[in-house]
Structure formats: structure tokens, C-alpha cells
PDB file of C-alpha atoms in Angstrom:
ATOM      1  CA  MET A   1       9.002   2.997  15.117  1.00  0.00           C
ATOM      2  CA  ASN A   2       7.461   6.317  15.546  1.00  0.00           C
ATOM      3  CA  ILE A   3       8.231   8.345  18.097  1.00  0.00           C
ATOM      4  CA  TRP A   4       5.103   9.488  19.048  1.00  0.00           C
ATOM      5  CA  VAL A   5       3.712   5.952  18.186  1.00  0.00           C
ATOM      6  CA  LYS A   6       6.416   4.317  20.576  1.00  0.00           C
ATOM      7  CA  HIS A   7       5.419   7.572  23.028  1.00  0.00           C
ATOM      8  CA  LEU A   8       1.561   6.198  23.114  1.00  0.00           C
ATOM      9  CA  LEU A   9       2.472   2.792  23.476  1.00  0.00           C
ATOM     10  CA  ASN A  10       3.937   3.430  26.272  1.00  0.00           C
ATOM     11  CA  PHE A  11       0.326   4.193  28.263  1.00  0.00           C
ATOM     12  CA  LYS A  12       0.153   0.478  27.196  1.00  0.00           C
ATOM     13  CA  PHE A  13      -3.444   1.863  27.236  1.00  0.00           C
ATOM     14  CA  TYR A  14      -4.507   1.161  30.620  1.00  0.00           C
ATOM     15  CA  PRO A  15      -7.701   3.088  30.803  1.00  0.00           C
ATOM     16  CA  GLU A  16      -7.183   4.991  33.957  1.00  0.00           C
ATOM     17  CA  ARG A  17      -4.463   6.301  32.169  1.00  0.00           C
ATOM     18  CA  LEU A  18      -6.184   6.671  29.106  1.00  0.00           C
ATOM     19  CA  LYS A  19      -8.605   8.927  30.818  1.00  0.00           C
ATOM     20  CA  ALA A  20      -6.449  11.051  32.755  1.00  0.00           C
ATOM     21  CA  GLY A  21      -3.417  11.682  29.461  1.00  0.00           C
ATOM     22  CA  ASN A  22      -4.123  14.149  26.689  1.00  0.00           C
ATOM     23  CA  THR A  23      -3.565  11.118  24.834  1.00  0.00           C
ATOM     24  CA  SER A  24      -7.024  10.165  25.034  1.00  0.00           C
ATOM     25  CA  ASN A  25      -7.802  13.841  23.795  1.00  0.00           C
ATOM     26  CA  ALA A  26      -5.192  13.613  20.635  1.00  0.00           C
ATOM     27  CA  PHE A  27      -7.761   9.968  19.489  1.00  0.00           C
ATOM     28  CA  LYS A  28     -10.844  11.903  20.241  1.00  0.00           C
ATOM     29  CA  TYR A  29      -9.738  14.888  18.140  1.00  0.00           C
ATOM     30  CA  LEU A  30      -8.524  12.591  15.537  1.00  0.00           C
ATOM     31  CA  LEU A  31     -12.214  10.643  15.176  1.00  0.00           C
ATOM     32  CA  SER A  32     -14.152  13.802  15.338  1.00  0.00           C
ATOM     33  CA  PRO A  33     -12.248  17.148  14.237  1.00  0.00           C
ATOM     34  CA  THR A  34     -15.094  19.243  14.167  1.00  0.00           C
ATOM     35  CA  ASP A  35     -16.850  18.613  16.971  1.00  0.00           C
ATOM     36  CA  GLN A  36     -13.532  18.073  19.283  1.00  0.00           C
ATOM     37  CA  ILE A  37     -11.698  20.951  17.816  1.00  0.00           C
ATOM     38  CA  ASN A  38     -10.780  22.463  21.167  1.00  0.00           C
ATOM     39  CA  VAL A  39      -9.738  19.591  22.660  1.00  0.00           C
ATOM     40  CA  LEU A  40      -5.745  19.672  22.162  1.00  0.00           C
ATOM     41  CA  SER A  41      -3.943  21.930  23.405  1.00  0.00           C
ATOM     42  CA  ASN A  42      -1.345  24.203  21.456  1.00  0.00           C
ATOM     43  CA  THR A  43       1.556  22.796  22.967  1.00  0.00           C
ATOM     44  CA  HIS A  44       0.399  19.153  22.182  1.00  0.00           C
ATOM     45  CA  ARG A  45      -0.641  19.881  18.824  1.00  0.00           C
ATOM     46  CA  ARG A  46       3.377  20.789  17.947  1.00  0.00           C
ATOM     47  CA  LEU A  47       4.745  17.938  19.572  1.00  0.00           C
ATOM     48  CA  ILE A  48       2.336  16.000  17.331  1.00  0.00           C
ATOM     49  CA  SER A  49       3.293  17.774  14.154  1.00  0.00           C
ATOM     50  CA  LYS A  50       7.111  17.244  15.683  1.00  0.00           C
ATOM     51  CA  ASN A  51       7.103  13.850  16.230  1.00  0.00           C
ATOM     52  CA  VAL A  52       4.368  12.184  13.711  1.00  0.00           C
ATOM     53  CA  LEU A  53       4.092  14.478  11.561  1.00  0.00           C
ATOM     54  CA  GLN A  54       7.877  15.829  11.503  1.00  0.00           C
ATOM     55  CA  GLN A  55       7.132  19.334   9.998  1.00  0.00           C
ATOM     56  CA  ARG A  56       6.431  22.123  11.602  1.00  0.00           C
ATOM     57  CA  TYR A  57       2.985  22.831  13.515  1.00  0.00           C
ATOM     58  CA  SER A  58       0.632  24.662  11.015  1.00  0.00           C
ATOM     59  CA  THR A  59      -2.936  25.628  12.408  1.00  0.00           C
ATOM     60  CA  ALA A  60      -3.938  25.677   8.696  1.00  0.00           C
ATOM     61  CA  THR A  61      -2.636  21.728   7.772  1.00  0.00           C
ATOM     62  CA  PHE A  62      -2.617  20.655  11.162  1.00  0.00           C
ATOM     63  CA  THR A  63      -5.889  18.509  11.184  1.00  0.00           C
ATOM     64  CA  ASP A  64      -5.647  17.244   7.307  1.00  0.00           C
ATOM     65  CA  ALA A  65      -2.346  15.997   8.022  1.00  0.00           C
ATOM     66  CA  ILE A  66      -3.318  14.501  11.516  1.00  0.00           C
ATOM     67  CA  ILE A  67      -5.513  12.742  10.089  1.00  0.00           C
ATOM     68  CA  GLY A  68      -4.014  11.735   6.501  1.00  0.00           C
ATOM     69  CA  TYR A  69      -1.328  10.007   9.142  1.00  0.00           C
ATOM     70  CA  PHE A  70      -4.221   8.065  10.718  1.00  0.00           C
ATOM     71  CA  LYS A  71      -6.513   7.694   7.463  1.00  0.00           C
ATOM     72  CA  PRO A  72      -5.607   3.333   7.542  1.00  0.00           C
ATOM     73  CA  PHE A  73      -6.958   3.342  10.595  1.00  0.00           C
ATOM     74  CA  VAL A  74     -10.195   5.571  10.813  1.00  0.00           C
ATOM     75  CA  SER A  75     -11.351   3.863   7.498  1.00  0.00           C
ATOM     76  CA  LYS A  76     -12.198   0.874   9.627  1.00  0.00           C
ATOM     77  CA  VAL A  77     -13.660   2.364  12.303  1.00  0.00           C
ATOM     78  CA  LYS A  78     -17.129   1.880  12.194  1.00  0.00           C
ATOM     79  CA  ASP A  79     -18.235   3.831  14.875  1.00  0.00           C
ATOM     80  CA  LYS A  80     -16.700   7.147  15.140  1.00  0.00           C
ATOM     81  CA  ARG A  81     -17.088   7.629  18.807  1.00  0.00           C
ATOM     82  CA  ASN A  82     -15.226   4.408  19.723  1.00  0.00           C
ATOM     83  CA  ILE A  83     -11.773   5.819  20.716  1.00  0.00           C
ATOM     84  CA  THR A  84     -11.298   1.884  22.161  1.00  0.00           C
ATOM     85  CA  HIS A  85     -11.678   0.932  18.517  1.00  0.00           C
ATOM     86  CA  LEU A  86      -9.149   3.054  17.388  1.00  0.00           C
ATOM     87  CA  ILE A  87      -6.681   2.530  19.676  1.00  0.00           C
ATOM     88  CA  THR A  88      -6.928  -1.684  19.700  1.00  0.00           C
ATOM     89  CA  ARG A  89      -6.483  -1.242  15.646  1.00  0.00           C
ATOM     90  CA  ILE A  90      -3.187   0.785  16.101  1.00  0.00           C
ATOM     91  CA  LEU A  91      -1.546  -0.949  18.859  1.00  0.00           C
ATOM     92  CA  TYR A  92      -2.567  -4.205  16.827  1.00  0.00           C
ATOM     93  CA  THR A  93      -0.280  -2.700  14.367  1.00  0.00           C
ATOM     94  CA  TYR A  94       2.548  -1.300  16.280  1.00  0.00           C
ATOM     95  CA  LYS A  95       2.975  -3.848  18.528  1.00  0.00           C
ATOM     96  CA  SER A  96       1.870  -7.168  18.175  1.00  0.00           C
ATOM     97  CA  ASP A  97       1.214 -10.953  19.053  1.00  0.00           C
ATOM     98  CA  TRP A  98       3.277 -12.522  16.235  1.00  0.00           C
ATOM     99  CA  GLN A  99       5.755 -13.078  17.935  1.00  0.00           C
ATOM    100  CA  LEU A 100       8.436 -11.994  15.400  1.00  0.00           C
ATOM    101  CA  PRO A 101      12.008 -11.101  16.246  1.00  0.00           C
ATOM    102  CA  GLU A 102      11.871  -7.045  16.951  1.00  0.00           C
ATOM    103  CA  ARG A 103      14.494  -5.131  14.989  1.00  0.00           C
ATOM    104  CA  PRO A 104      16.802  -3.864  18.023  1.00  0.00           C
ATOM    105  CA  THR A 105      15.826  -0.305  19.768  1.00  0.00           C
ATOM    106  CA  ASN A 106      18.875   1.168  19.004  1.00  0.00           C
ATOM    107  CA  SER A 107      19.724  -0.620  15.128  1.00  0.00           C
ATOM    108  CA  ILE A 108      19.334   2.812  13.328  1.00  0.00           C
ATOM    109  CA  GLU A 109      22.078   4.314  15.987  1.00  0.00           C
ATOM    110  CA  LYS A 110      24.386   1.814  15.111  1.00  0.00           C
ATOM    111  CA  ASP A 111      24.253   2.077  12.117  1.00  0.00           C
ATOM    112  CA  ILE A 112      24.929   6.068  11.345  1.00  0.00           C
ATOM    113  CA  ALA A 113      27.520   5.327  14.050  1.00  0.00           C
ATOM    114  CA  ASP A 114      28.953   2.349  11.496  1.00  0.00           C
ATOM    115  CA  ILE A 115      28.632   5.106   9.057  1.00  0.00           C
ATOM    116  CA  VAL A 116      30.671   8.279  11.077  1.00  0.00           C
ATOM    117  CA  GLN A 117      33.188   5.664  11.810  1.00  0.00           C
ATOM    118  CA  GLY A 118      33.964   4.811   8.242  1.00  0.00           C
ATOM    119  CA  ASN A 119      36.769   5.707   5.973  1.00  0.00           C
ATOM    120  CA  LEU A 120      34.178   7.655   3.602  1.00  0.00           C
ATOM    121  CA  GLY A 121      34.211  11.279   2.860  1.00  0.00           C
ATOM    122  CA  SER A 122      32.192  13.748   4.769  1.00  0.00           C
ATOM    123  CA  THR A 123      29.611  14.212   1.345  1.00  0.00           C
ATOM    124  CA  GLU A 124      29.273  10.156   1.142  1.00  0.00           C
ATOM    125  CA  LYS A 125      28.595   9.909   4.821  1.00  0.00           C
ATOM    126  CA  GLU A 126      25.964  12.989   4.806  1.00  0.00           C
ATOM    127  CA  THR A 127      24.458  10.827   2.145  1.00  0.00           C
ATOM    128  CA  LEU A 128      24.764   7.828   3.498  1.00  0.00           C
ATOM    129  CA  ILE A 129      22.998   8.741   7.143  1.00  0.00           C
ATOM    130  CA  LEU A 130      20.023  11.119   5.552  1.00  0.00           C
ATOM    131  CA  ALA A 131      18.831   7.608   3.410  1.00  0.00           C
ATOM    132  CA  ARG A 132      19.166   5.547   6.732  1.00  0.00           C
ATOM    133  CA  ILE A 133      16.496   7.448   8.353  1.00  0.00           C
ATOM    134  CA  GLY A 134      15.005   8.147   5.112  1.00  0.00           C
ATOM    135  CA  GLN A 135      15.549  11.238   4.317  1.00  0.00           C
ATOM    136  CA  GLY A 136      18.011  13.035   1.928  1.00  0.00           C
ATOM    137  CA  LYS A 137      18.347  11.623  -1.834  1.00  0.00           C
ATOM    138  CA  PHE A 138      17.066   8.072  -1.169  1.00  0.00           C
ATOM    139  CA  ARG A 139      13.954   9.431  -0.071  1.00  0.00           C
ATOM    140  CA  ASN A 140      13.070  12.220  -3.237  1.00  0.00           C
ATOM    141  CA  ASP A 141      13.845   9.606  -5.332  1.00  0.00           C
ATOM    142  CA  LEU A 142      11.379   7.343  -4.215  1.00  0.00           C
ATOM    143  CA  ILE A 143       8.833  10.733  -4.142  1.00  0.00           C
ATOM    144  CA  ASN A 144      10.074  10.734  -7.850  1.00  0.00           C
ATOM    145  CA  LYS A 145       9.986   7.631  -8.756  1.00  0.00           C
ATOM    146  CA  TRP A 146       6.634   6.236  -6.741  1.00  0.00           C
ATOM    147  CA  LYS A 147       4.639   9.451  -7.070  1.00  0.00           C
ATOM    148  CA  GLY A 148       2.938   8.553  -3.996  1.00  0.00           C
ATOM    149  CA  CYS A 149       1.925   5.059  -1.597  1.00  0.00           C
ATOM    150  CA  THR A 150       3.644   2.054  -3.396  1.00  0.00           C
ATOM    151  CA  ILE A 151       0.983   0.226  -2.619  1.00  0.00           C
ATOM    152  CA  SER A 152      -2.473   1.997  -2.163  1.00  0.00           C
ATOM    153  CA  GLY A 153      -1.463   5.470  -3.981  1.00  0.00           C
ATOM    154  CA  TYR A 154      -2.114   7.722  -1.125  1.00  0.00           C
ATOM    155  CA  PRO A 155      -0.304  10.673  -2.373  1.00  0.00           C
ATOM    156  CA  GLU A 156       0.628  12.593   0.923  1.00  0.00           C
ATOM    157  CA  THR A 157       3.967  11.967   0.493  1.00  0.00           C
ATOM    158  CA  SER A 158       5.062  13.899   3.779  1.00  0.00           C
ATOM    159  CA  LEU A 159       3.596  10.748   5.850  1.00  0.00           C
ATOM    160  CA  LEU A 160       4.451   8.304   3.913  1.00  0.00           C
ATOM    161  CA  VAL A 161       8.001   6.205   4.907  1.00  0.00           C
ATOM    162  CA  ALA A 162      11.151   5.596   2.519  1.00  0.00           C
ATOM    163  CA  SER A 163      11.439   1.764   3.205  1.00  0.00           C
ATOM    164  CA  HIS A 164      14.490  -0.501   1.320  1.00  0.00           C
ATOM    165  CA  ILE A 165      13.518  -3.650  -0.047  1.00  0.00           C
ATOM    166  CA  LYS A 166      16.288  -5.461   0.536  1.00  0.00           C
ATOM    167  CA  PRO A 167      17.471  -4.631   4.380  1.00  0.00           C
ATOM    168  CA  TRP A 168      19.964  -1.559   5.042  1.00  0.00           C
ATOM    169  CA  SER A 169      22.341  -4.117   7.088  1.00  0.00           C
ATOM    170  CA  LYS A 170      22.423  -6.570   3.818  1.00  0.00           C
ATOM    171  CA  CYS A 171      23.348  -3.785   1.481  1.00  0.00           C
ATOM    172  CA  ASP A 172      26.384  -2.418  -0.188  1.00  0.00           C
ATOM    173  CA  HIS A 173      26.834   1.562  -0.443  1.00  0.00           C
ATOM    174  CA  ILE A 174      25.721   1.251  -3.757  1.00  0.00           C
ATOM    175  CA  GLU A 175      22.154  -0.481  -3.006  1.00  0.00           C
ATOM    176  CA  LYS A 176      21.682   1.391   0.521  1.00  0.00           C
ATOM    177  CA  LEU A 177      21.289   4.368  -1.755  1.00  0.00           C
ATOM    178  CA  ASP A 178      19.540   2.612  -4.812  1.00  0.00           C
ATOM    179  CA  PRO A 179      15.801   4.024  -5.268  1.00  0.00           C
ATOM    180  CA  ASP A 180      14.883   0.603  -6.858  1.00  0.00           C
ATOM    181  CA  ASN A 181      15.804  -0.829  -3.880  1.00  0.00           C
ATOM    182  CA  GLY A 182      13.004   1.026  -2.093  1.00  0.00           C
ATOM    183  CA  LEU A 183       9.561   1.699  -1.678  1.00  0.00           C
ATOM    184  CA  LEU A 184       7.362   4.532  -0.017  1.00  0.00           C
ATOM    185  CA  LEU A 185       4.757   3.136   2.033  1.00  0.00           C
ATOM    186  CA  ILE A 186       1.908   4.746   4.480  1.00  0.00           C
ATOM    187  CA  PRO A 187       3.292   3.558   7.956  1.00  0.00           C
ATOM    188  CA  ASN A 188       1.444   0.095   8.565  1.00  0.00           C
ATOM    189  CA  TYR A 189       2.629  -1.011   4.915  1.00  0.00           C
ATOM    190  CA  ASP A 190       5.749  -0.117   6.251  1.00  0.00           C
ATOM    191  CA  LYS A 191       5.774  -1.996   9.010  1.00  0.00           C
ATOM    192  CA  LEU A 192       3.985  -5.000   7.424  1.00  0.00           C
ATOM    193  CA  PHE A 193       6.895  -5.037   4.221  1.00  0.00           C
ATOM    194  CA  ASP A 194       9.738  -4.368   7.553  1.00  0.00           C
ATOM    195  CA  ARG A 195       8.502  -7.638   9.207  1.00  0.00           C
ATOM    196  CA  GLY A 196       8.566  -9.730   5.965  1.00  0.00           C
ATOM    197  CA  LEU A 197       4.504 -10.146   6.319  1.00  0.00           C
ATOM    198  CA  ILE A 198       4.050  -9.121   3.086  1.00  0.00           C
ATOM    199  CA  SER A 199       6.697  -9.193  -0.417  1.00  0.00           C
ATOM    200  CA  PHE A 200       5.611  -9.099  -3.791  1.00  0.00           C
ATOM    201  CA  LYS A 201       6.090 -11.903  -6.670  1.00  0.00           C
ATOM    202  CA  GLU A 202       7.992 -10.974  -9.879  1.00  0.00           C
ATOM    203  CA  ASN A 203       4.881  -9.832 -11.359  1.00  0.00           C
ATOM    204  CA  GLY A 204       4.460  -7.063  -8.145  1.00  0.00           C
ATOM    205  CA  SER A 205       1.343  -9.706  -7.174  1.00  0.00           C
ATOM    206  CA  ILE A 206       1.335  -9.118  -3.304  1.00  0.00           C
ATOM    207  CA  ILE A 207       1.824 -12.008  -1.336  1.00  0.00           C
ATOM    208  CA  PHE A 208       1.438 -12.857   2.439  1.00  0.00           C
ATOM    209  CA  SER A 209       3.087 -14.652   5.055  1.00  0.00           C
ATOM    210  CA  ASP A 210       2.272 -18.040   6.542  1.00  0.00           C
ATOM    211  CA  LEU A 211       2.452 -16.208   9.893  1.00  0.00           C
ATOM    212  CA  PHE A 212      -0.254 -13.397   8.196  1.00  0.00           C
ATOM    213  CA  SER A 213      -3.617 -14.146   8.255  1.00  0.00           C
ATOM    214  CA  ASP A 214      -4.981 -10.157   9.414  1.00  0.00           C
ATOM    215  CA  SER A 215      -5.218  -9.220   5.242  1.00  0.00           C
ATOM    216  CA  ASP A 216      -9.074  -8.683   5.728  1.00  0.00           C
ATOM    217  CA  PHE A 217      -7.854  -6.221   9.086  1.00  0.00           C
ATOM    218  CA  PHE A 218      -6.108  -4.371   7.518  1.00  0.00           C
ATOM    219  CA  ASP A 219      -8.310  -4.027   4.252  1.00  0.00           C
ATOM    220  CA  ILE A 220      -5.661  -5.318   2.161  1.00  0.00           C
ATOM    221  CA  ASP A 221      -7.007  -6.335  -1.478  1.00  0.00           C
ATOM    222  CA  GLU A 222      -5.724  -9.671  -2.238  1.00  0.00           C
ATOM    223  CA  SER A 223      -5.577  -8.396  -6.009  1.00  0.00           C
ATOM    224  CA  ILE A 224      -3.246  -5.846  -5.150  1.00  0.00           C
ATOM    225  CA  THR A 225      -0.076  -5.486  -7.793  1.00  0.00           C
ATOM    226  CA  ILE A 226       2.667  -2.981  -8.190  1.00  0.00           C
ATOM    227  CA  ASP A 227       4.542  -2.280 -10.900  1.00  0.00           C
ATOM    228  CA  LEU A 228       8.419  -3.626 -10.780  1.00  0.00           C
ATOM    229  CA  ASN A 229      10.531  -2.346 -12.979  1.00  0.00           C
ATOM    230  CA  GLU A 230      14.244  -4.910 -13.552  1.00  0.00           C
ATOM    231  CA  GLY A 231      15.820  -3.444 -10.765  1.00  0.00           C
ATOM    232  CA  THR A 232      13.368  -3.271  -8.449  1.00  0.00           C
ATOM    233  CA  ARG A 233      12.786  -7.135  -9.168  1.00  0.00           C
ATOM    234  CA  LYS A 234      16.099  -8.193  -8.130  1.00  0.00           C
ATOM    235  CA  TYR A 235      15.602  -7.071  -4.628  1.00  0.00           C
ATOM    236  CA  MET A 236      12.205  -7.818  -4.435  1.00  0.00           C
ATOM    237  CA  GLU A 237      13.133 -11.349  -5.128  1.00  0.00           C
ATOM    238  CA  TYR A 238      16.013 -10.761  -1.923  1.00  0.00           C
ATOM    239  CA  HIS A 239      13.126  -9.958   0.237  1.00  0.00           C
ATOM    240  CA  ARG A 240      10.644 -13.044  -0.637  1.00  0.00           C
ATOM    241  CA  LYS A 241      13.912 -15.425  -0.340  1.00  0.00           C
ATOM    242  CA  HIS A 242      14.886 -13.872   2.895  1.00  0.00           C
ATOM    243  CA  VAL A 243      12.598 -11.211   4.887  1.00  0.00           C
ATOM    244  CA  LEU A 244       9.114 -12.631   3.778  1.00  0.00           C
ATOM    245  CA  LYS A 245       8.370 -15.187   6.958  1.00  0.00           C
ATOM    246  CA  ASN A 246       7.169 -18.730   6.779  1.00  0.00           C
ATOM    247  CA  SER A 247       6.152 -21.622   9.053  1.00  0.00           C
TER     248      SER A 247
END
């Protein structure tokens, strides 16, 4: 989960906390950046740039970058003044009531520790660590392959997540770095795919888990089809059999 989103969830969206904190200002800015141009301090903008966008703060690009990150949510908010509506959509995506098992919060740290303690050369270790956190060669290979979000085509790659199809914990070292084992996704699609609420057939058409009945809520077109090469089909078969949740 994104660090900044986790921070927002810690507020639990209690009205009294929203009224008192900068979190509310962040949403106001997101919904109406022109009208709310002065609502965020430079300190808060820098924190958002660092933790959400994972890039150096720039006054020239901040507004477009933050709106791009949350665009999947904002596009479904009918009343642009309705902060609560936006919060509800973000909360629903990142902390739902589906009662699916959560990935342990320390899983990435554990995987990295296992790499460091393993019998690999320093270069191999660095490559695997970068792949585990969605950076480095693995991410670059996915950008070159997909050019944008695999599902929606959204082109701003700095805001996309490098997502493994076959889970990292089930991969050997080759599979962990194989670009055929990856999708480039906007955060809400990444979360749905990672939790096994969506997958794809051999022909690339989207499949919904029996536990997921909110495709309309997420504005997911049921006719979506993605291009799968032979290598990616192999990994997607694993995802359908072992990750996709069915009742």
C-alpha cells in the first residue's frame, strides 16, 4: 500500500479529524486545484510529492501529477465539492470490507532480507531488490513493453505500479525479473489484480472474481481485453488458477 494512502487511512476519516487536519486540504486541492491553489503548504506538497508521486517536488508539475494519480477516483465524483464522496471511493479501494486476507505489512521487508542473506552476487541482489520494490530494470522493461497502463492505457508511467502476475513469493529468480511476468497498472487496478479480484483469460479478456461485484463502481468495462504474448499467457494461467478468488 502506498505510504501516503496508509497515512490517510490512519485518520480513519473521522469528521473531527478531517476538519482539523491537512488531509482535508489535500482532498480539497485535488477536487478543485484552481480554486484551492493556496490551501496546501509547500511542506505538505513536498511530502505528497515524496510519498505519493515518489519524485522531487516541482511547482510546475505538482498539480498535474497529483490529479493524474487520483484521476480514477475523481472521474467518478459527480459533485466536485463533495469531498466525502471522493474519500469514500479512495477508502473503498484501499481498505474494503471484502474480508480477503491481507498481505503481511512486512512482506516486502522480509523478501528483501531474504535476498540480502542469500548466496547471490551483489549485482544480482541489487537487481532483485529493485524488482521487488517495483523499480529498476524490471520496471523499465514493463514501461518499454506496455508504454502505459496495461488495462486503461493511461500514459503517465511515473504514476503506474509495476505488478507481478505470478506472485513474487512463488517465483524463482528468473521469473521475478521476467517482463512477461508483469503488468503496468494504475493503483486501483493493481490492488484489484493483486488481491485476485480481477484476472484475464488466455485471449486477454477480463475476468471478475465471484467475490467482486463492483465493476460499475470502479468504472471497469467488462469488454476490456489486453494483449498477451505467449510468455505472459503462462503467468496469467497461474494467476487464474492460484490468485483469482472464487467462492
